[in-house]
Coordinates of C-alpha atoms in Angstrom, one line a residue:
M1 CA -56.1 -15.7 -26.8
S2 CA -54.7 -14.6 -23.4
V3 CA -54.1 -11.0 -22.7
T4 CA -51.3 -9.9 -20.3
R5 CA -52.2 -6.9 -18.3
P6 CA -49.6 -4.6 -16.9
T7 CA -49.0 -4.9 -13.2
P8 CA -50.4 -1.9 -11.3
T9 CA -47.7 0.3 -10.0
Q10 CA -47.7 3.0 -7.4
K11 CA -48.8 6.3 -8.8
Q12 CA -45.8 8.7 -9.1
P13 CA -46.3 12.2 -7.7
A14 CA -46.9 14.9 -10.2
I15 CA -43.8 17.0 -10.6
Q16 CA -44.1 20.7 -11.0
Q17 CA -41.2 23.0 -11.8
R18 CA -41.7 26.7 -11.1
R19 CA -39.6 29.8 -10.9
V20 CA -39.4 31.2 -7.4
V21 CA -37.9 34.6 -6.5
I22 CA -36.6 35.3 -3.0
E23 CA -35.2 38.5 -1.6
N24 CA -32.0 38.3 0.4
K25 CA -31.2 40.6 3.3
H26 CA -29.5 43.1 1.0
G27 CA -32.7 43.6 -1.1
E28 CA -31.4 41.5 -4.0
K29 CA -33.8 39.1 -5.7
L30 CA -32.5 35.5 -5.9
V31 CA -34.0 33.4 -8.7
G32 CA -34.4 29.7 -8.4
I33 CA -36.3 26.7 -9.7
L34 CA -38.5 24.6 -7.3
H35 CA -38.9 21.0 -8.3
D36 CA -42.1 20.4 -6.3
T37 CA -43.0 16.7 -5.9
G38 CA -45.8 17.5 -3.5
S39 CA -43.6 16.5 -0.6
K40 CA -42.7 19.2 2.0
E41 CA -39.3 17.6 2.5
L42 CA -37.0 19.9 0.6
V43 CA -33.3 19.8 -0.4
V44 CA -31.6 23.1 -1.4
L45 CA -28.9 22.9 -4.0
C46 CA -26.1 25.5 -4.2
H47 CA -23.8 26.1 -7.3
G48 CA -20.1 26.9 -7.5
I49 CA -18.1 30.0 -8.3
H50 CA -19.2 32.1 -11.3
S51 CA -21.8 29.5 -12.1
S52 CA -25.6 29.0 -11.9
K53 CA -28.4 26.7 -11.1
E54 CA -28.3 25.4 -14.7
R55 CA -24.9 23.8 -14.3
I56 CA -24.3 20.1 -13.6
P57 CA -24.4 18.7 -11.0
M58 CA -27.3 21.0 -9.8
V59 CA -29.7 20.0 -12.6
N60 CA -29.0 16.3 -12.4
L61 CA -29.2 16.2 -8.6
A62 CA -32.5 18.0 -8.6
A63 CA -33.8 15.4 -11.1
A64 CA -32.5 12.5 -9.0
L65 CA -34.2 13.9 -5.9
Q66 CA -37.5 14.5 -7.6
R67 CA -37.5 10.9 -8.9
E68 CA -37.3 9.8 -5.3
G69 CA -40.3 12.0 -4.4
I70 CA -38.2 14.6 -2.6
S71 CA -38.7 18.3 -3.5
A72 CA -35.6 20.2 -4.5
F73 CA -34.7 23.9 -5.0
R74 CA -31.8 25.1 -7.1
F75 CA -31.1 28.8 -7.2
D76 CA -28.6 31.4 -8.3
F77 CA -26.5 33.2 -5.6
A78 CA -26.5 37.0 -5.9
G79 CA -24.5 38.2 -8.8
N80 CA -24.8 34.9 -10.6
G81 CA -27.2 33.5 -13.2
E82 CA -30.6 35.3 -13.2
S83 CA -30.2 36.7 -9.7
E84 CA -29.7 40.4 -8.9
G85 CA -26.5 41.8 -7.6
S86 CA -22.8 42.0 -8.7
F87 CA -20.6 39.0 -8.9
R88 CA -17.8 39.0 -6.3
Y89 CA -14.8 36.7 -6.1
G90 CA -15.2 36.4 -2.3
H91 CA -18.7 36.6 -0.8
Y92 CA -18.3 33.2 1.0
R93 CA -20.1 34.4 4.1
R94 CA -22.6 36.5 2.0
E95 CA -23.5 33.4 0.0
A96 CA -24.2 31.5 3.3
D97 CA -26.6 34.4 4.1
D98 CA -28.2 34.0 0.7
L99 CA -28.8 30.4 1.6
R100 CA -30.3 31.6 4.9
A101 CA -32.8 33.7 3.0
V102 CA -33.8 30.7 0.9
V103 CA -34.2 28.3 4.0
Q104 CA -36.3 30.9 5.8
H105 CA -38.5 31.5 2.8
F106 CA -39.4 27.8 2.5
R107 CA -39.9 27.3 6.2
V108 CA -42.6 30.0 6.1
Q109 CA -44.1 27.9 3.3
N110 CA -44.2 24.9 5.7
Y111 CA -41.4 23.0 4.0
V112 CA -38.9 21.0 6.1
V113 CA -35.4 21.7 4.8
T114 CA -33.9 18.2 5.0
A115 CA -30.5 19.0 3.6
V116 CA -28.4 21.6 1.9
V117 CA -26.1 20.5 -0.9
G118 CA -23.3 22.6 -2.3
H119 CA -20.8 22.1 -5.2
S120 CA -17.3 23.7 -5.2
K121 CA -17.7 27.2 -3.7
G122 CA -21.3 26.2 -2.9
G123 CA -19.8 23.4 -0.7
N124 CA -18.0 26.1 1.3
A125 CA -21.3 28.1 1.5
V126 CA -23.3 25.1 3.0
L127 CA -20.5 24.4 5.5
L128 CA -20.4 28.1 6.6
Y129 CA -24.2 28.0 6.9
A130 CA -24.0 24.9 9.1
A131 CA -21.4 26.6 11.3
K132 CA -23.4 29.8 11.7
Y133 CA -27.0 28.7 11.9
N134 CA -27.2 25.1 13.1
D135 CA -30.7 24.5 11.9
V136 CA -30.3 22.0 9.0
H137 CA -29.4 18.4 10.1
K138 CA -27.7 17.2 6.9
V139 CA -25.0 19.0 4.8
V140 CA -23.4 17.7 1.6
N141 CA -20.1 19.3 0.4
I142 CA -19.2 18.3 -3.1
A143 CA -15.6 19.3 -3.9
G144 CA -15.5 22.3 -1.7
R145 CA -12.1 23.8 -0.9
F146 CA -10.6 23.4 2.6
N147 CA -7.9 26.0 2.5
L148 CA -9.1 29.1 0.7
E149 CA -5.5 30.5 0.4
R150 CA -4.9 27.7 -2.1
G151 CA -6.0 27.7 -5.7
I152 CA -5.9 31.5 -6.2
E153 CA -2.8 31.5 -8.5
R154 CA -4.6 29.2 -10.9
R155 CA -7.2 31.9 -11.6
L156 CA -5.3 35.1 -10.9
G157 CA -1.8 34.2 -12.1
K158 CA 1.5 34.5 -10.4
D159 CA 2.4 37.4 -8.1
F160 CA -1.3 38.2 -7.7
L161 CA -1.0 39.9 -4.4
R162 CA 1.5 42.5 -5.7
R163 CA -0.5 43.1 -8.8
I164 CA -3.8 43.5 -7.1
K165 CA -2.3 45.9 -4.5
Q166 CA -0.8 47.9 -7.3
D167 CA -3.8 48.1 -9.6
G168 CA -6.7 47.5 -7.2
F169 CA -8.1 44.7 -9.3
I170 CA -7.3 41.7 -11.6
D171 CA -9.4 40.8 -14.6
V172 CA -9.9 37.1 -15.0
K173 CA -10.1 35.8 -18.6
N174 CA -10.8 32.4 -20.0
K175 CA -8.5 30.3 -22.1
R176 CA -9.7 32.2 -25.2
G177 CA -8.7 35.5 -23.7
T178 CA -12.3 36.6 -23.1
F179 CA -13.1 38.6 -20.0
E180 CA -15.0 36.7 -17.4
Y181 CA -15.0 38.7 -14.2
R182 CA -13.1 41.3 -12.1
V183 CA -11.5 40.5 -8.8
T184 CA -11.1 43.5 -6.5
E185 CA -8.6 43.7 -3.7
E186 CA -11.5 43.8 -1.2
S187 CA -13.1 40.6 -2.5
L188 CA -9.7 38.8 -2.6
M189 CA -9.1 39.8 1.1
E190 CA -12.6 38.5 1.9
R191 CA -11.7 35.1 0.6
L192 CA -8.3 35.1 2.3
T193 CA -9.8 35.9 5.7
T194 CA -12.5 33.2 5.5
D195 CA -11.3 30.6 7.9
M196 CA -12.8 27.3 6.8
P197 CA -11.1 25.1 9.4
A198 CA -12.4 27.3 12.3
A199 CA -15.9 27.3 10.8
C200 CA -15.9 23.5 10.4
R201 CA -14.7 22.9 13.9
S202 CA -17.8 24.8 15.2
I203 CA -20.3 22.6 13.3
N204 CA -22.6 21.0 15.8
Q205 CA -22.1 17.3 16.5
N206 CA -25.8 16.6 15.6
C207 CA -25.2 17.9 12.0
R208 CA -24.2 15.1 9.7
V209 CA -21.8 16.2 7.0
L210 CA -20.9 14.3 3.8
T211 CA -18.0 15.3 1.6
V212 CA -17.9 13.9 -1.9
H213 CA -14.8 14.4 -4.0
G214 CA -13.5 13.1 -7.4
S215 CA -10.2 11.4 -7.3
M216 CA -9.2 13.2 -10.5
D217 CA -10.3 16.7 -9.5
K218 CA -7.8 19.2 -11.0
M219 CA -9.5 22.3 -9.5
V220 CA -9.6 21.3 -5.9
P221 CA -7.3 18.5 -4.8
V222 CA -8.9 15.4 -3.3
E223 CA -6.7 15.8 -0.2
D224 CA -9.1 18.6 0.8
A225 CA -11.8 16.0 1.5
F226 CA -9.6 14.3 4.0
D227 CA -8.6 17.6 5.6
F228 CA -12.4 18.3 6.2
N229 CA -12.7 14.8 7.7
K230 CA -10.0 15.5 10.3
I231 CA -11.9 18.4 11.9
I232 CA -15.7 18.2 11.2
P233 CA -17.2 16.4 14.2
N234 CA -19.8 14.2 12.5
H235 CA -18.3 13.6 9.0
K236 CA -18.2 11.0 6.2
V237 CA -16.0 11.0 3.1
S238 CA -16.9 9.5 -0.3
I239 CA -14.3 9.5 -3.0
V240 CA -15.5 8.9 -6.6
E241 CA -12.7 7.2 -8.5
G242 CA -11.9 8.8 -11.8
A243 CA -14.3 11.8 -11.3
D244 CA -13.3 15.4 -12.2
H245 CA -14.4 18.5 -10.4
E246 CA -17.9 18.5 -11.7
H247 CA -18.2 14.7 -11.8
T248 CA -18.9 15.2 -15.5
S249 CA -18.8 11.5 -16.4
H250 CA -19.9 10.2 -13.0
Q251 CA -23.3 12.0 -12.5
N252 CA -25.2 8.8 -11.7
E253 CA -22.7 7.7 -9.1
L254 CA -22.7 11.2 -7.5
A255 CA -26.5 11.3 -7.4
S256 CA -26.6 7.8 -5.8
I257 CA -24.1 8.7 -3.1
V258 CA -25.9 12.0 -2.2
L259 CA -29.4 10.3 -2.2
D260 CA -28.3 7.5 0.0
F261 CA -26.9 9.9 2.5
I262 CA -30.0 12.2 2.5
K263 CA -32.3 9.2 2.9
E264 CA -30.4 7.6 5.8
D265 CA -32.2 7.5 9.1
F266 CA -35.0 9.5 7.5
L267 CA -37.4 9.1 10.5
Q268 CA -34.7 10.1 12.9
D269 CA -34.0 13.2 10.9
K270 CA -37.7 14.2 11.0
F271 CA -37.7 13.9 14.8
I272 CA -34.6 16.1 15.1
H273 CA -36.0 18.7 12.7
S274 CA -39.1 18.9 14.8
R275 CA -37.0 20.1 17.8
F276 CA -35.5 23.1 15.9

């Protein structure tokens, strides 16, 4: 009787997931999960507004990266998830600085941050990061908002400027009427004065940017992806047909698009990183 033996396959790297705590420049502890494949090539994943590292697509993207042998780190911005600090409606630039603390932490640990990936408000954070620091060669913006003056009425209701100037704050509730978070006048003004077009124009030509957007996104219109494309110097757009804001039913397609972009010209990227 003949016996068929399995064909030897390449040994997969051992995956370790561990909790990592990083202090930002305000003394707040940021909590994240490191998916350590043994590779020092690292991708940092940033969540959206009033969210956490445990939401899709953060968890699914981290899993997809680790299957490719790429280490990934997903973390909570200050005031979100397990991290310290108070949640603020604005904090766009401050979240970019949280990302800076994360990147610097892992550089000290001899990791090479290959890319930063952000979803929704996290997409704005990675673009602001690229504009300010110019030390990560690839940036992925998933459903970030181009014009931060838009989309506010959806959360705060009509006549929000008059109401917030009158009361000093607006409490945001979910569809069931349960309190979610408070928006102060200061945090609203911080959002309204964050100039995404100006930041995007200043992103270095050597930084490659991918914007991924769902064609059925009802939170941030797909037109925003094309607005980014008009002004970011080295930019690519990928539209996922039928996908919503979180790409709920299109996670595999989203992961494939992001992975293909991150893995493009990998040797060239490593050379450019070595010059920073």
